[in-house]
Every structure is written in C-alpha cells, then in structure tokens.
GROMACS .gro file of C-alpha atoms in nm:
model
  142
    1MET     CA    1   0.346   3.254  -2.807
    2VAL     CA    2   0.324   2.956  -2.573
    3VAL     CA    3   0.018   2.739  -2.620
    4ILE     CA    4  -0.104   2.550  -2.316
    5GLU     CA    5  -0.313   2.251  -2.403
    6THR     CA    6  -0.632   2.191  -2.211
    7PRO     CA    7  -0.617   1.883  -1.989
    8ARG     CA    8  -0.760   1.571  -2.143
    9SER     CA    9  -1.105   1.497  -2.016
   10PRO     CA   10  -1.197   1.146  -1.905
   11ARG     CA   11  -1.294   0.918  -2.190
   12SER     CA   12  -1.650   0.859  -2.069
   13ARG     CA   13  -1.893   0.943  -1.794
   14LYS     CA   14  -1.804   0.615  -1.620
   15ALA     CA   15  -1.435   0.708  -1.634
   16ALA     CA   16  -1.513   1.049  -1.484
   17LYS     CA   17  -1.692   0.883  -1.193
   18PHE     CA   18  -1.395   0.647  -1.143
   19GLU     CA   19  -1.153   0.942  -1.145
   20ARG     CA   20  -1.362   1.117  -0.880
   21TRP     CA   21  -1.351   0.809  -0.655
   22GLY     CA   22  -0.978   0.771  -0.721
   23TRP     CA   23  -0.921   1.133  -0.620
   24LEU     CA   24  -1.127   1.087  -0.303
   25TYR     CA   25  -0.945   0.762  -0.218
   26MET     CA   26  -0.608   0.936  -0.243
   27ARG     CA   27  -0.710   1.200   0.012
   28ILE     CA   28  -0.871   0.960   0.261
   29SER     CA   29  -0.604   0.690   0.235
   30GLY     CA   30  -0.334   0.958   0.265
   31MET     CA   31  -0.473   1.069   0.602
   32PHE     CA   32  -0.493   0.711   0.728
   33LEU     CA   33  -0.144   0.635   0.597
   34LEU     CA   34   0.001   0.930   0.788
   35VAL     CA   35  -0.133   0.787   1.114
   36LEU     CA   36  -0.034   0.429   1.031
   37ILE     CA   37   0.316   0.509   0.909
   38PHE     CA   38   0.408   0.751   1.187
   39GLY     CA   39   0.265   0.510   1.444
   40HIS     CA   40   0.473   0.234   1.287
   41LEU     CA   41   0.788   0.446   1.295
   42ILE     CA   42   0.736   0.563   1.653
   43ILE     CA   43   0.668   0.211   1.786
   44ASN     CA   44   0.948   0.043   1.590
   45LEU     CA   45   1.221   0.306   1.589
   46VAL     CA   46   1.168   0.546   1.878
   47MET     CA   47   1.028   0.350   2.171
   48ASN     CA   48   1.206   0.079   2.370
   49GLY     CA   49   1.564   0.123   2.258
   50GLY     CA   50   1.536   0.239   1.899
   51ILE     CA   51   1.650   0.055   1.593
   52THR     CA   52   1.872  -0.186   1.786
   53GLN     CA   53   1.562  -0.368   1.914
   54ILE     CA   54   1.442  -0.475   1.570
   55SER     CA   55   1.503  -0.843   1.511
   56PHE     CA   56   1.314  -1.159   1.424
   57ALA     CA   57   1.210  -1.192   1.787
   58PHE     CA   58   1.075  -0.834   1.791
   59VAL     CA   59   0.860  -0.898   1.483
   60ALA     CA   60   0.746  -1.236   1.619
   61GLY     CA   61   0.644  -1.077   1.947
   62LYS     CA   62   0.470  -0.790   1.774
   63TRP     CA   63   0.280  -1.013   1.530
   64ALA     CA   64   0.169  -1.243   1.811
   65ASP     CA   65  -0.089  -0.971   1.881
   66PRO     CA   66  -0.369  -0.956   1.617
   67PHE     CA   67  -0.381  -0.576   1.655
   68TRP     CA   68  -0.036  -0.538   1.498
   69LYS     CA   69  -0.116  -0.782   1.219
   70ILE     CA   70  -0.421  -0.573   1.131
   71TRP     CA   71  -0.217  -0.251   1.163
   72ASP     CA   72   0.057  -0.375   0.930
   73GLY     CA   73  -0.193  -0.534   0.690
   74LEU     CA   74  -0.390  -0.211   0.664
   75MET     CA   75  -0.070  -0.018   0.606
   76LEU     CA   76   0.031  -0.263   0.331
   77TRP     CA   77  -0.305  -0.252   0.152
   78LEU     CA   78  -0.351   0.125   0.175
   79ALA     CA   79   0.006   0.206   0.071
   80LEU     CA   80   0.009  -0.027  -0.229
   81ILE     CA   81  -0.330   0.083  -0.361
   82HIS     CA   82  -0.245   0.449  -0.291
   83GLY     CA   83   0.085   0.423  -0.477
   84THR     CA   84  -0.065   0.230  -0.767
   85ASN     CA   85  -0.346   0.482  -0.802
   86GLY     CA   86  -0.089   0.763  -0.808
   87MET     CA   87   0.113   0.585  -1.076
   88ARG     CA   88  -0.208   0.523  -1.273
   89THR     CA   89  -0.275   0.897  -1.268
   90ILE     CA   90   0.076   0.971  -1.395
   91VAL     CA   91   0.043   0.708  -1.670
   92ASN     CA   92  -0.292   0.855  -1.777
   93ASP     CA   93  -0.146   1.206  -1.784
   94TYR     CA   94   0.169   1.130  -1.981
   95THR     CA   95   0.094   0.846  -2.221
   96GLU     CA   96  -0.043   0.949  -2.557
   97ARG     CA   97  -0.104   0.610  -2.717
   98GLU     CA   98  -0.414   0.434  -2.589
   99THR     CA   99  -0.272   0.081  -2.615
  100LEU     CA  100   0.042   0.174  -2.420
  101ARG     CA  101  -0.172   0.341  -2.153
  102LYS     CA  102  -0.386   0.029  -2.116
  103VAL     CA  103  -0.083  -0.204  -2.100
  104LEU     CA  104   0.089   0.010  -1.837
  105ASN     CA  105  -0.224   0.043  -1.623
  106TYR     CA  106  -0.295  -0.329  -1.648
  107THR     CA  107   0.065  -0.406  -1.549
  108LEU     CA  108   0.047  -0.166  -1.253
  109TRP     CA  109  -0.265  -0.331  -1.113
  110VAL     CA  110  -0.135  -0.685  -1.169
  111VAL     CA  111   0.183  -0.600  -0.977
  112CYS     CA  112  -0.018  -0.426  -0.703
  113ILE     CA  113  -0.254  -0.721  -0.656
  114SER     CA  114   0.037  -0.967  -0.659
  115LEU     CA  115   0.221  -0.773  -0.387
  116ILE     CA  116  -0.096  -0.739  -0.179
  117VAL     CA  117  -0.158  -1.115  -0.199
  118LEU     CA  118   0.203  -1.202  -0.111
  119GLY     CA  119   0.223  -0.945   0.171
  120THR     CA  120  -0.110  -1.053   0.318
  121LEU     CA  121   0.002  -1.416   0.305
  122VAL     CA  122   0.318  -1.330   0.497
  123ILE     CA  123   0.127  -1.136   0.762
  124THR     CA  124  -0.152  -1.389   0.810
  125THR     CA  125   0.053  -1.709   0.796
  126PHE     CA  126   0.358  -1.590   0.991
  127ASP     CA  127   0.445  -1.846   1.258
  128PRO     CA  128   0.776  -1.799   1.440
  129CYS     CA  129   0.742  -2.130   1.622
  130VAL     CA  130   0.770  -2.355   1.315
  131ASP     CA  131   1.144  -2.410   1.350
  132SER     CA  132   1.227  -2.593   1.673
  133SER     CA  133   1.579  -2.443   1.680
  134VAL     CA  134   1.429  -2.094   1.706
  135SER     CA  135   1.117  -2.165   1.910
  136HIS     CA  136   1.302  -2.229   2.238
  137THR     CA  137   1.456  -1.880   2.226
  138LEU     CA  138   1.131  -1.692   2.167
  139SER     CA  139   0.896  -1.611   2.453
  140VAL     CA  140   0.604  -1.616   2.208
  141CYS     CA  141   0.643  -1.990   2.150
  142LYS     CA  142   0.629  -2.091   2.516
   0.00000   0.00000   0.00000
C-alpha cells in the first residue's frame, strides 16, 4: 500500500502568513510579468524590423526615455523576486534538514538582492554619451 505523506505545515503562524503573501505575490506578479514580458518582446523583436534592429544604439535610444527605464526596471524586479520566491517554495518543499533549508533560502535571497542592485544600477546609471568615440554616432547624444 502506498502511503502519501501529508504536506508539511508552516512552522509557525507568522510563517503561514508569509506563505499566504508569497502565494498572492506569485499570482499578481505573474499577471504583471505577462504584460511586461510580452510588451518587451513585441517592441524589441516584432516591431520596426525585428531582431536586426537590436544594437547598442537601439538600447541607448530606448533608455533615453524614462518610461522604458521604468518598464525594464519593473520587469527586472518582478522577475527576480518572482523566480526567487518560486525557488524558495521548491527548497522548502524538498529539503528535509532545517539548516540546509535556511542556508539555501539565505543564499537565494542574497543572490536575488545582489542581481537587483546590479541590474538597477545598470538601468539607472546607463549613459551612452560617456565615450566620445560613440557619442557622435548616436542621435541621443546630440
């Protein structure tokens, strides 16, 4: 006879509340990510000549508009937190030793925060006109 174990319940009432918010975040961020990602793909790959248009100049022109910086920043933040939360759920489901679970979850969030900081720095500090050899070829720098 096959015995199916009952799912492990959250460790405390506080953990149960966190799991509920994590579950809700996954659903809401997933809907926003669908719009952001498909918008990103349509703008970058379908319109105005397809994939051949993507170059440094294309990104520089796109990121000259604050709207696209916010769009890409939101996509970065939502996707990284969404993915990390999904991995956290998998780690919680499949790790049996408490110390290993804590180490893996801590590592996941450290990597997530590091990538968010680095990605946000790239988006917010991007300046295509820094190099004078490139700036004369870009319409954004004129």
